[in-house]
């Protein structure tokens, strides 16, 4: 077979001017043109709304091939990690780049466990939220609030040990905050962490436990949630992760940067889709379960309805996470003996869409959010909590990407624009005389 020849430079012709721009190739063969000097050389900038063709950074954390449906953290296939690893080990891998030795793992777990308690005064802020406040709004505020309790860890350029401690603190306190948000929504007293439990069990204990020590987590649920967290742990550059890097690039502290990631994740086109999927499936069910009608609605350009949990900016093939989650969903429901009619509708919807020319042509497949909500629901989480669970999973990714960005001393993110507004005109008094 003929080998592909990769040029060293790209030649750009603008009128009678020609400039050479370096070609940069990633370790998995991803091809790019380095335009760092484009404006200096030509006066031009590039225009790419939604950053569909823009590589904002070089990163060694996650590799994703949307055409082939590949996802790897630090080189390890997501399928292997979901089957054989656990969330704590994956967090370590994302943070530090390598799998831990047994000693490194237990040290990491011990350090994380030590920091699960949240300062009592954070509760005073928390108590101010109305009980029906959206969990994502609460999480975003609480993450920023945490920064005020650790003034010593606000410096993004602190030494390795201080940065490590801050990342571990955030990782450790997140399940406590998330469980409090759930407890508040149902009007129950918050629970404190019980550090004899592992990360996921402790979270389930604080979320669903009623009295100290009497909670026994179902291993099927612990395993399913651990898997879901692994599958959400990182996803290279996406709306929330790039937001974390962008905010962090101004040298804002890690709490503020992560809070910004939470805000970005909230939207229905990103992490908010998992909540929307269940709401959509419920609507289809109460409307009589006519799946074909809703597929037609999704195709109608005059109808704002979209099939939530379908389509992805980069996956033009099956989202590898969705494949694993669909399987896990079947397992969990059958092991827990739950029959959820919503799952039947989801499967019919998937089948109908995958056969439909509109979806086939546009390469729209179920994404990570399509089946995850059904598992969260089976575990007992209310729909409004789903996006917060996505955030809990994505946290190691956000922190690792923030760390990588600071360690490589990336410049402040500051895109340009093409101005299309009014040209210069003289001011005239109209309203104020
Ligand atoms: N239902 C119906 N049509 C769709 C859908 C959908 N879910 N997704 C995309 N399309 C159509 C879209 O109308 C467009 O059609 P046309 O070419 O005729 O104008 C075409 O497919 C391309 O869509 P796009 O909006 O230009 O693609 P994008 O890359 O900008 O958006 C997306 C990607 C995920 C925002 C979009 O597919 C979508 O809105 N999906 C539903 C929301 C969702 O499930 N989001 C979760 C994404 S996975 C979790 C995460 O990582 O964030």
Short mmCIF file of C-alpha atoms and ligand atoms in Angstrom, two decimals, residues 50 52 232 235 238-240 264-265 267-274 276-277 280 295 297-301 304-316 319 321 358-359 361-370 390 394, ligand 1:
data_model
loop_
_atom_site.label_atom_id
_atom_site.label_comp_id
_atom_site.label_asym_id
_atom_site.label_seq_id
_atom_site.Cartn_x
_atom_site.Cartn_y
_atom_site.Cartn_z
CA UNK A 50 -17.90 26.86 17.10
CA UNK A 52 -15.13 23.16 14.39
CA UNK A 232 -17.37 10.69 31.83
CA UNK A 235 -13.31 13.96 26.69
CA UNK A 238 -15.18 20.23 24.61
CA UNK A 239 -17.35 23.15 25.72
CA UNK A 240 -16.79 22.72 29.48
CA UNK A 264 -20.63 25.38 30.64
CA UNK A 265 -21.67 21.79 31.25
CA UNK A 267 -26.40 23.67 28.90
CA UNK A 268 -28.78 21.20 27.19
CA UNK A 269 -26.47 20.80 24.20
CA UNK A 270 -23.67 19.59 26.49
CA UNK A 271 -24.05 17.86 29.88
CA UNK A 272 -27.61 19.09 30.34
CA UNK A 273 -28.65 16.63 27.62
CA UNK A 274 -28.87 13.69 30.06
CA UNK A 276 -33.35 16.39 28.65
CA UNK A 277 -33.23 12.79 27.36
CA UNK A 280 -38.06 13.70 26.24
CA UNK A 295 -38.47 11.05 14.84
CA UNK A 297 -40.50 16.06 14.58
CA UNK A 298 -36.72 15.87 15.05
CA UNK A 299 -36.24 15.99 11.27
CA UNK A 300 -38.60 18.92 10.74
CA UNK A 301 -36.51 22.09 10.38
CA UNK A 304 -37.24 23.24 17.37
CA UNK A 305 -37.39 19.67 18.75
CA UNK A 306 -34.15 17.68 18.51
CA UNK A 307 -33.60 14.10 19.49
CA UNK A 308 -31.75 14.65 22.76
CA UNK A 309 -28.91 12.22 23.36
CA UNK A 310 -28.31 11.94 19.62
CA UNK A 311 -25.53 13.43 17.56
CA UNK A 312 -22.10 14.67 18.53
CA UNK A 313 -19.68 17.29 17.29
CA UNK A 314 -16.85 14.81 16.84
CA UNK A 315 -18.34 11.30 16.79
CA UNK A 316 -19.48 10.47 13.30
CA UNK A 319 -19.97 7.04 20.63
CA UNK A 321 -19.18 5.39 25.69
CA UNK A 358 -31.91 11.82 7.90
CA UNK A 359 -29.89 10.41 10.81
CA UNK A 361 -26.82 10.85 6.24
CA UNK A 362 -25.81 13.18 9.08
CA UNK A 363 -24.06 10.38 10.98
CA UNK A 364 -26.16 10.98 14.09
CA UNK A 365 -25.75 8.16 16.64
CA UNK A 366 -26.76 7.87 20.30
CA UNK A 367 -24.24 9.67 22.51
CA UNK A 368 -23.13 9.20 26.13
CA UNK A 369 -26.28 10.87 27.44
CA UNK A 370 -28.80 8.66 25.69
CA UNK A 390 -21.83 14.18 34.79
CA UNK A 394 -15.81 14.96 34.50
N1 LIG B 1 -31.73 15.72 16.35
C1 LIG B 1 -32.03 16.13 15.11
N2 LIG B 1 -31.16 16.67 14.24
C2 LIG B 1 -29.90 16.82 14.66
C3 LIG B 1 -29.49 16.42 15.95
C4 LIG B 1 -30.45 15.85 16.80
N3 LIG B 1 -30.10 15.47 18.04
N4 LIG B 1 -28.16 16.68 16.11
C5 LIG B 1 -27.77 17.23 14.96
N5 LIG B 1 -28.81 17.31 14.08
C6 LIG B 1 -28.76 17.80 12.69
C7 LIG B 1 -28.71 19.34 12.65
O1 LIG B 1 -30.02 19.88 12.57
C8 LIG B 1 -27.91 19.57 11.39
O2 LIG B 1 -28.76 19.33 10.30
P1 LIG B 1 -28.57 20.16 8.91
O3 LIG B 1 -27.21 19.75 8.40
O4 LIG B 1 -29.68 19.74 8.06
O5 LIG B 1 -28.62 21.61 9.29
C9 LIG B 1 -26.87 18.43 11.41
O6 LIG B 1 -27.51 17.36 12.15
C10 LIG B 1 -25.56 18.80 12.09
O7 LIG B 1 -25.85 19.27 13.40
P2 LIG B 1 -25.13 20.49 14.10
O8 LIG B 1 -26.04 21.07 15.12
O9 LIG B 1 -24.56 21.40 13.05
O10 LIG B 1 -23.93 19.72 14.77
P3 LIG B 1 -23.04 20.25 15.96
O11 LIG B 1 -21.77 19.51 15.85
O12 LIG B 1 -22.98 21.73 15.97
O13 LIG B 1 -23.86 19.82 17.29
C11 LIG B 1 -24.71 18.55 19.06
C12 LIG B 1 -23.60 18.68 18.00
C13 LIG B 1 -24.32 17.48 20.09
C14 LIG B 1 -24.84 19.88 19.82
C15 LIG B 1 -26.03 18.17 18.36
O14 LIG B 1 -25.91 16.92 17.72
C16 LIG B 1 -27.22 18.16 19.32
O15 LIG B 1 -27.83 19.22 19.56
N6 LIG B 1 -27.58 16.97 19.91
C17 LIG B 1 -28.63 16.90 20.90
C18 LIG B 1 -28.07 17.35 22.25
C19 LIG B 1 -27.18 16.31 22.87
O16 LIG B 1 -27.49 15.13 22.90
N7 LIG B 1 -26.05 16.80 23.42
C20 LIG B 1 -25.10 15.92 24.15
C21 LIG B 1 -23.82 15.74 23.40
S1 LIG B 1 -22.83 14.41 24.10
C22 LIG B 1 -22.38 14.99 25.66
C23 LIG B 1 -21.27 15.95 25.56
O17 LIG B 1 -20.12 15.50 25.40
O18 LIG B 1 -21.54 17.15 25.63
#
